[in-house]
mmCIF file of C-alpha atoms in Angstrom:
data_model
loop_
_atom_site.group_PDB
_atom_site.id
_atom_site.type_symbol
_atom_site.label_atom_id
_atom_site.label_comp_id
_atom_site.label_asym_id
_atom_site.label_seq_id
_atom_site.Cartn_x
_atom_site.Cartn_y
_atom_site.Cartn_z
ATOM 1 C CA UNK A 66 87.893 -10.818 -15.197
ATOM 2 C CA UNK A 67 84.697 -12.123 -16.679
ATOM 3 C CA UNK A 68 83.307 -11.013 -19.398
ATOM 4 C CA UNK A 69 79.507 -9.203 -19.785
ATOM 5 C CA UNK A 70 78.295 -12.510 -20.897
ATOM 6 C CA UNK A 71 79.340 -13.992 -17.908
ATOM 7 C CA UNK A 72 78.281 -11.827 -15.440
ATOM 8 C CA UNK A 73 74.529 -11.676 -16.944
ATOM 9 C CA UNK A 74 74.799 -15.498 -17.177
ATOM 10 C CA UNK A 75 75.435 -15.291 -12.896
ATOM 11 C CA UNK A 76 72.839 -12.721 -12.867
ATOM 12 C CA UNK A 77 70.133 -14.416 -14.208
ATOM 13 C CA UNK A 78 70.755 -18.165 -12.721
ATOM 14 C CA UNK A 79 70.706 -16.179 -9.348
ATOM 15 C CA UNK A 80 67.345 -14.422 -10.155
ATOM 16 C CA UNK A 81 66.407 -18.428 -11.475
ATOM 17 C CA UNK A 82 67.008 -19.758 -8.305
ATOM 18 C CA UNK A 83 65.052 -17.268 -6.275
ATOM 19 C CA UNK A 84 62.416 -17.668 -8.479
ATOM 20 C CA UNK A 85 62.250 -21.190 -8.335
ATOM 21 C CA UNK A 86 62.911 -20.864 -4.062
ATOM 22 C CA UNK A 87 60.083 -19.106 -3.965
ATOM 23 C CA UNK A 88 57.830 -21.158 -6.451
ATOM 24 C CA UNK A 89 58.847 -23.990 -3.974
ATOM 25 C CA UNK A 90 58.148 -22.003 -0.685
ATOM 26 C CA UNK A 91 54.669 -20.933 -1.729
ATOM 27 C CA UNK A 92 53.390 -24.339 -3.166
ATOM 28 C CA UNK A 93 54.841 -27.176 -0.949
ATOM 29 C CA UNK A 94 52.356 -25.950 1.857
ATOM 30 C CA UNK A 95 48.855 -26.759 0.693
ATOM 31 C CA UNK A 96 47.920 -24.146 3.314
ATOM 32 C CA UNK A 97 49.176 -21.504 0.958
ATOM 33 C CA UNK A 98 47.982 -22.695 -1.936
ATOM 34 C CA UNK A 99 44.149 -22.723 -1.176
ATOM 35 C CA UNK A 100 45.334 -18.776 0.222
ATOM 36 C CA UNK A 101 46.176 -17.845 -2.908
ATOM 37 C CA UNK A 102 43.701 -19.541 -5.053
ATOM 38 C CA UNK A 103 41.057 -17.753 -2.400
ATOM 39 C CA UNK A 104 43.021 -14.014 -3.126
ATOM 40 C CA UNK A 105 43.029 -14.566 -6.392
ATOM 41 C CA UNK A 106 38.940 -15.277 -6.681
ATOM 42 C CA UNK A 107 39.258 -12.452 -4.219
ATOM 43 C CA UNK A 108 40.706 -10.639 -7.021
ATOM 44 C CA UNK A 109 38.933 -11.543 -9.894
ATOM 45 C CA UNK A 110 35.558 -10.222 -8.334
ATOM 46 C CA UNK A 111 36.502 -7.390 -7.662
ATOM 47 C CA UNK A 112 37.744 -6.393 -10.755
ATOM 48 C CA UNK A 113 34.658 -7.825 -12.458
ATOM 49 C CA UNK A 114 32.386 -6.000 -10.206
ATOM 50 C CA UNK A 115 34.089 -2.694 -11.314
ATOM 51 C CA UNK A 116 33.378 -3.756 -15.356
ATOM 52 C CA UNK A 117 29.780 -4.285 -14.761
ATOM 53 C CA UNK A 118 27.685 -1.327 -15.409
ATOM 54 C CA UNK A 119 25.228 -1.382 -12.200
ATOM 55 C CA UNK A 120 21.142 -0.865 -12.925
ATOM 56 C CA UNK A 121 20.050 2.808 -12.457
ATOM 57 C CA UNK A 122 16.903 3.250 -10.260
ATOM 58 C CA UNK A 123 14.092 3.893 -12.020
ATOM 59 C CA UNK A 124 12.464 6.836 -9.807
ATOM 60 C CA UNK A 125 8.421 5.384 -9.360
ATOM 61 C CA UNK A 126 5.673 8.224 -10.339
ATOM 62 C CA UNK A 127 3.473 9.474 -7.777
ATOM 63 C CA UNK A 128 -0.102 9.295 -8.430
ATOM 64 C CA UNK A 129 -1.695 13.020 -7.648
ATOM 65 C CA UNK A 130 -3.832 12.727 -4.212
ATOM 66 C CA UNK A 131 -7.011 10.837 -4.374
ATOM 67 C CA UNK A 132 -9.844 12.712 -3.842
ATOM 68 C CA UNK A 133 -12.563 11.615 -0.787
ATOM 69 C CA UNK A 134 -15.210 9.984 -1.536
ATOM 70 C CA UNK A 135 -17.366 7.370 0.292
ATOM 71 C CA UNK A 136 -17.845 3.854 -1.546
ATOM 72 C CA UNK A 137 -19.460 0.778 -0.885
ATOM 73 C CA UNK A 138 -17.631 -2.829 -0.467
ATOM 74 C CA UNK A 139 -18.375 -3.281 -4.395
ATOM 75 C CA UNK A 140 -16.695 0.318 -5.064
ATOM 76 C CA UNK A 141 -14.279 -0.393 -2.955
ATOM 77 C CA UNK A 142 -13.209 -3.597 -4.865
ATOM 78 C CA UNK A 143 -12.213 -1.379 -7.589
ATOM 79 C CA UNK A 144 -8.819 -0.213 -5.822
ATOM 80 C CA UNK A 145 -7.132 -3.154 -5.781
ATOM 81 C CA UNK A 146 -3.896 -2.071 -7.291
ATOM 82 C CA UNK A 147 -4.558 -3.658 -10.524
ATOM 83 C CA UNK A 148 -5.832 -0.475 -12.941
ATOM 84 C CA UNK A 149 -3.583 1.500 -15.012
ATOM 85 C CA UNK A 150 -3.141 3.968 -11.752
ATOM 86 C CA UNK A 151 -2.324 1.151 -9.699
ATOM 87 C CA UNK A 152 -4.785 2.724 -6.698
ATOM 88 C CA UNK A 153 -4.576 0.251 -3.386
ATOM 89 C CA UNK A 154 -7.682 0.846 -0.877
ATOM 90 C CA UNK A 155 -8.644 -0.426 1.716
ATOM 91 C CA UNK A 156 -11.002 0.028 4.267
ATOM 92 C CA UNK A 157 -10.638 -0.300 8.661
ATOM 93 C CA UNK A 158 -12.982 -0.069 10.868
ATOM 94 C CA UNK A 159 -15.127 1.841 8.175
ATOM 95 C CA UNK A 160 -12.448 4.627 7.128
ATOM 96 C CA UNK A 161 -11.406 3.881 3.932
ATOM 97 C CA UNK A 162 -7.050 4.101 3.684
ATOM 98 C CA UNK A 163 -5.278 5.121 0.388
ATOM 99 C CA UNK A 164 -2.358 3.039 0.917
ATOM 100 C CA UNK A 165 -1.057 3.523 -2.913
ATOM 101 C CA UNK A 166 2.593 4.356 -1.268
ATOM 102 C CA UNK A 167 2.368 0.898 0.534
ATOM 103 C CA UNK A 168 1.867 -0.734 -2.202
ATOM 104 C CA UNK A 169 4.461 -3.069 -1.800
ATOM 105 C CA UNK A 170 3.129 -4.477 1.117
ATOM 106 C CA UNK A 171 -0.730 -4.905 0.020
ATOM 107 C CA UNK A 172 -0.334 -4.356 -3.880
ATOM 108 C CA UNK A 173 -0.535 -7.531 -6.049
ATOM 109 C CA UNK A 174 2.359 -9.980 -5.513
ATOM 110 C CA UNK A 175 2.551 -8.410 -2.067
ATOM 111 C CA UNK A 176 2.077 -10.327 1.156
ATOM 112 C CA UNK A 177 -1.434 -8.589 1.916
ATOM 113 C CA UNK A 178 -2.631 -8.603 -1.277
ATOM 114 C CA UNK A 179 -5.534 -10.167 0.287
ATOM 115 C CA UNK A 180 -6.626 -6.870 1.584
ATOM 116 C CA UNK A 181 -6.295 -4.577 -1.528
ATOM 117 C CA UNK A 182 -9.820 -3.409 -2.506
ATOM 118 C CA UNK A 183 -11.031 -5.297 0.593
ATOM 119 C CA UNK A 184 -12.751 -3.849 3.977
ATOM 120 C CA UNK A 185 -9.849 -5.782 5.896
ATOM 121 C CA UNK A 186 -11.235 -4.931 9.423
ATOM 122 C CA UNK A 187 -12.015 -8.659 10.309
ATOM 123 C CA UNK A 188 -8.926 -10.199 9.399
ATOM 124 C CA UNK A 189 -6.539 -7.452 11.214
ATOM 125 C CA UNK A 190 -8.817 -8.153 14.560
ATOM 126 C CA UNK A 191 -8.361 -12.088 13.519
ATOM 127 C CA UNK A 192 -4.621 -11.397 12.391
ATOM 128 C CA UNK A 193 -4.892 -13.113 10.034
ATOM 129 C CA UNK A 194 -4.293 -12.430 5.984
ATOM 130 C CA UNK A 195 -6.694 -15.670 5.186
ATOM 131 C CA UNK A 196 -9.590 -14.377 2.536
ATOM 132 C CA UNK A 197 -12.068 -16.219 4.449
ATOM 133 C CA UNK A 198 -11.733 -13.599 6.715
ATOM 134 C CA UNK A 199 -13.109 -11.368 4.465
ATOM 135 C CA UNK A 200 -16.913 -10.542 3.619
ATOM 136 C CA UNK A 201 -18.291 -9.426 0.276
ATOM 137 C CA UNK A 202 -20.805 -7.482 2.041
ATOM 138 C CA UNK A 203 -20.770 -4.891 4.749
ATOM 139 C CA UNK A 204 -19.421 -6.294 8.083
ATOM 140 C CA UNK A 205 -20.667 -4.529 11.373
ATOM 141 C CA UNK A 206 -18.202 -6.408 13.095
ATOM 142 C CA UNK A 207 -21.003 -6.990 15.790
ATOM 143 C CA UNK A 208 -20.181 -10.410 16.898
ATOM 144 C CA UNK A 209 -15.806 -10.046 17.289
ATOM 145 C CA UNK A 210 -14.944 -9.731 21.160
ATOM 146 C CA UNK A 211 -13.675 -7.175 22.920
ATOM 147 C CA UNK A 212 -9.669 -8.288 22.676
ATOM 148 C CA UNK A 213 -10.189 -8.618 19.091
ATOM 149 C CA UNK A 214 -12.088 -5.353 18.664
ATOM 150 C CA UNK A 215 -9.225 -3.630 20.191
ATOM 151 C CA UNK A 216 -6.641 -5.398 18.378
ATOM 152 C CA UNK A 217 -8.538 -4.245 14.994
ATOM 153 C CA UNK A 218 -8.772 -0.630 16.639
ATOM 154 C CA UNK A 219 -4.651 -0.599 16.984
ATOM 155 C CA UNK A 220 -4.239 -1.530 13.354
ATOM 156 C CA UNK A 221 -6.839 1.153 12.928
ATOM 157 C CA UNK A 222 -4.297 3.928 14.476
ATOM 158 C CA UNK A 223 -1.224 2.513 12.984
ATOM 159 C CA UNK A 224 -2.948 2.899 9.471
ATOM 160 C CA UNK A 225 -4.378 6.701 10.173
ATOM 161 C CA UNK A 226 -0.572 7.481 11.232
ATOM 162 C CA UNK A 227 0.839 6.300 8.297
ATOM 163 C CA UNK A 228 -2.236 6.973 5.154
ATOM 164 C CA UNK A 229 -4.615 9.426 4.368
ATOM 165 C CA UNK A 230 -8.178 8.629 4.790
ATOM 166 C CA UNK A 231 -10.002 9.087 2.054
ATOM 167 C CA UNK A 232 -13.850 7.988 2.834
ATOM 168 C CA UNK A 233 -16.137 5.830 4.538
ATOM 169 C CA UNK A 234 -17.428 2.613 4.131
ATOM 170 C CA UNK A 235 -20.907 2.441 3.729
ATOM 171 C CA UNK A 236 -23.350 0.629 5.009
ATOM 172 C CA UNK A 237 -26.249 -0.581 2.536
ATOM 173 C CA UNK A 238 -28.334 2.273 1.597
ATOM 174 C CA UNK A 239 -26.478 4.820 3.154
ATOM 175 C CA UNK A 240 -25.662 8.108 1.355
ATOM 176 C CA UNK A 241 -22.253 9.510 0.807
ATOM 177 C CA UNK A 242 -20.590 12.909 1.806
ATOM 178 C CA UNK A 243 -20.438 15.351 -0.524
ATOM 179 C CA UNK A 244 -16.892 16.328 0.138
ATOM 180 C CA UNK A 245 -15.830 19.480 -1.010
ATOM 181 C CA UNK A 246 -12.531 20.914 -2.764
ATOM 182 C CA UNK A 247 -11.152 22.229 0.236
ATOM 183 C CA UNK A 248 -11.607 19.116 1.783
ATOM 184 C CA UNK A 249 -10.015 16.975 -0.858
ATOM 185 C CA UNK A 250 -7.112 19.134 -1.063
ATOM 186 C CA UNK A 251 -6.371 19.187 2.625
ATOM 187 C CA UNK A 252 -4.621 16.299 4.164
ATOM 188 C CA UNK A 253 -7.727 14.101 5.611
ATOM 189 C CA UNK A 254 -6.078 13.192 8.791
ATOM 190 C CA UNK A 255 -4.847 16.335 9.460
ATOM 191 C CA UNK A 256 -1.137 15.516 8.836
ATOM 192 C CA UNK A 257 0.522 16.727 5.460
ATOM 193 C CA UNK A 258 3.640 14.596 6.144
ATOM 194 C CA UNK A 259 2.599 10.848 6.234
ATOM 195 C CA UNK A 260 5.727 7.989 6.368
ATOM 196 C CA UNK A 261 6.538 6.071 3.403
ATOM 197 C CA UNK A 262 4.848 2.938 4.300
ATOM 198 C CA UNK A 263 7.477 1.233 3.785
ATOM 199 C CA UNK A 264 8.135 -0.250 7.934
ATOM 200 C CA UNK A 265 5.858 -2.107 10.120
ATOM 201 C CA UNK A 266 3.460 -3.699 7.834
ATOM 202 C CA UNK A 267 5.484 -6.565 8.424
ATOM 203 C CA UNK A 268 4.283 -8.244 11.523
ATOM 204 C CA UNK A 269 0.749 -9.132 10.646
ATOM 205 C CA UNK A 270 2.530 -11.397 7.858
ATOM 206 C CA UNK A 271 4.751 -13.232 10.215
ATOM 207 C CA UNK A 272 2.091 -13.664 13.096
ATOM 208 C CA UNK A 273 0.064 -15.315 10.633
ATOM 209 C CA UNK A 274 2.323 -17.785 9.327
ATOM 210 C CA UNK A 275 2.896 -18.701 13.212
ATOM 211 C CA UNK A 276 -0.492 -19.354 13.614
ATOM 212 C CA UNK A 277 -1.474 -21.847 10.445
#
């Protein structure tokens, strides 16, 4: 009969053997070796993407409602995005558009950063985000055609669908509105809940960059 010894000396050639069998098996096929070393990176990821602690959004403030007021193309130039507020203006077809909550679209480092602070009525009937487009004094827009007229006129809607109006643009030696409380604290465009301006700024950009 064999002894203990023996029979844990069988024992562990056997599990040797198998070991080795399958050592064999698994890396005489290059096929399975580039498997595993592709599971195991596989792996490795995912365990290291479970470590690292991911960045908590930072919520952004809201700025309180700005109240209406009429400017002129120099006032105007003020809300560019650039004070401590971070205000972005800008003026279509001479209504003057808070579009603070866009900001990512036409604050600085944005793709119409051209337009912040800017009456941007020329270039959207141009489409077109070049700043020769736009004029440091007022623009009557008398001498665009029809088809661009009504191409400025649809950026026009999409912008009173999607930001409050909060003036006029006005012409040289024109007086403002007094606007009153009532008026400031009501939405201007009649609509409390305005989008988050964060879809369909887009195409104006891309058009563009067809075009040049």
């Amino acid at each position: 009969m064999a002894s203990n010894e023996e029979e844990l000396q069988s024992g562990g050639d056997g599990y040797t053997d198998m070991f080795w069998n399958i050592f064999n098996e698994v890396f005489s096929n290059p096929l399975n070796v580039i498997l595993l070393a592709i599971s195991s990176f596989l792996f490795y990821k995912i365990m290291t993407s479970r470590q690292t602690p991911r960045p908590q959004h930072v919520a952004e403030k809201e700025i309180p409602r700005m109240k209406k007021k009429d400017m002129t193309i120099e006032e105007l130039r003020k809300y560019d995005g650039t004070d401590e507020d971070g205000r972005v203006c800008i003026a279509v077809n001479g209504k003057i558009f808070d579009v603070t909550r866009g900001k990512q679209f036409y604050g600085p480092g944005g793709p119409y950063a051209v337009f912040a602070g800017r009456d941007a009525s020329r270039a959207l009937a141009l489409f077109t985000v070049k700043e020769s487009a736009l004029k440091n004094e007022y623009d009557d827009l008398s001498d665009l055609t029809s088809a661009e007229m009504s191409r400025m006129q649809e950026w026009e809607m999409q912008f009173t669908e999607k930001y409050d109006i909060v003036g006029k643009l006005l012409r040289d030696g024109e007086q403002p509105t007094e606007y009153t409380d009532s008026e400031d604290e009501s939405s201007p465009n009649g609509d409390t809940d305005k989008s988050s301006g964060k879809d369909g700024d887009s195409s104006l950009h891309k058009d563009d960059t067809k075009s040049q």
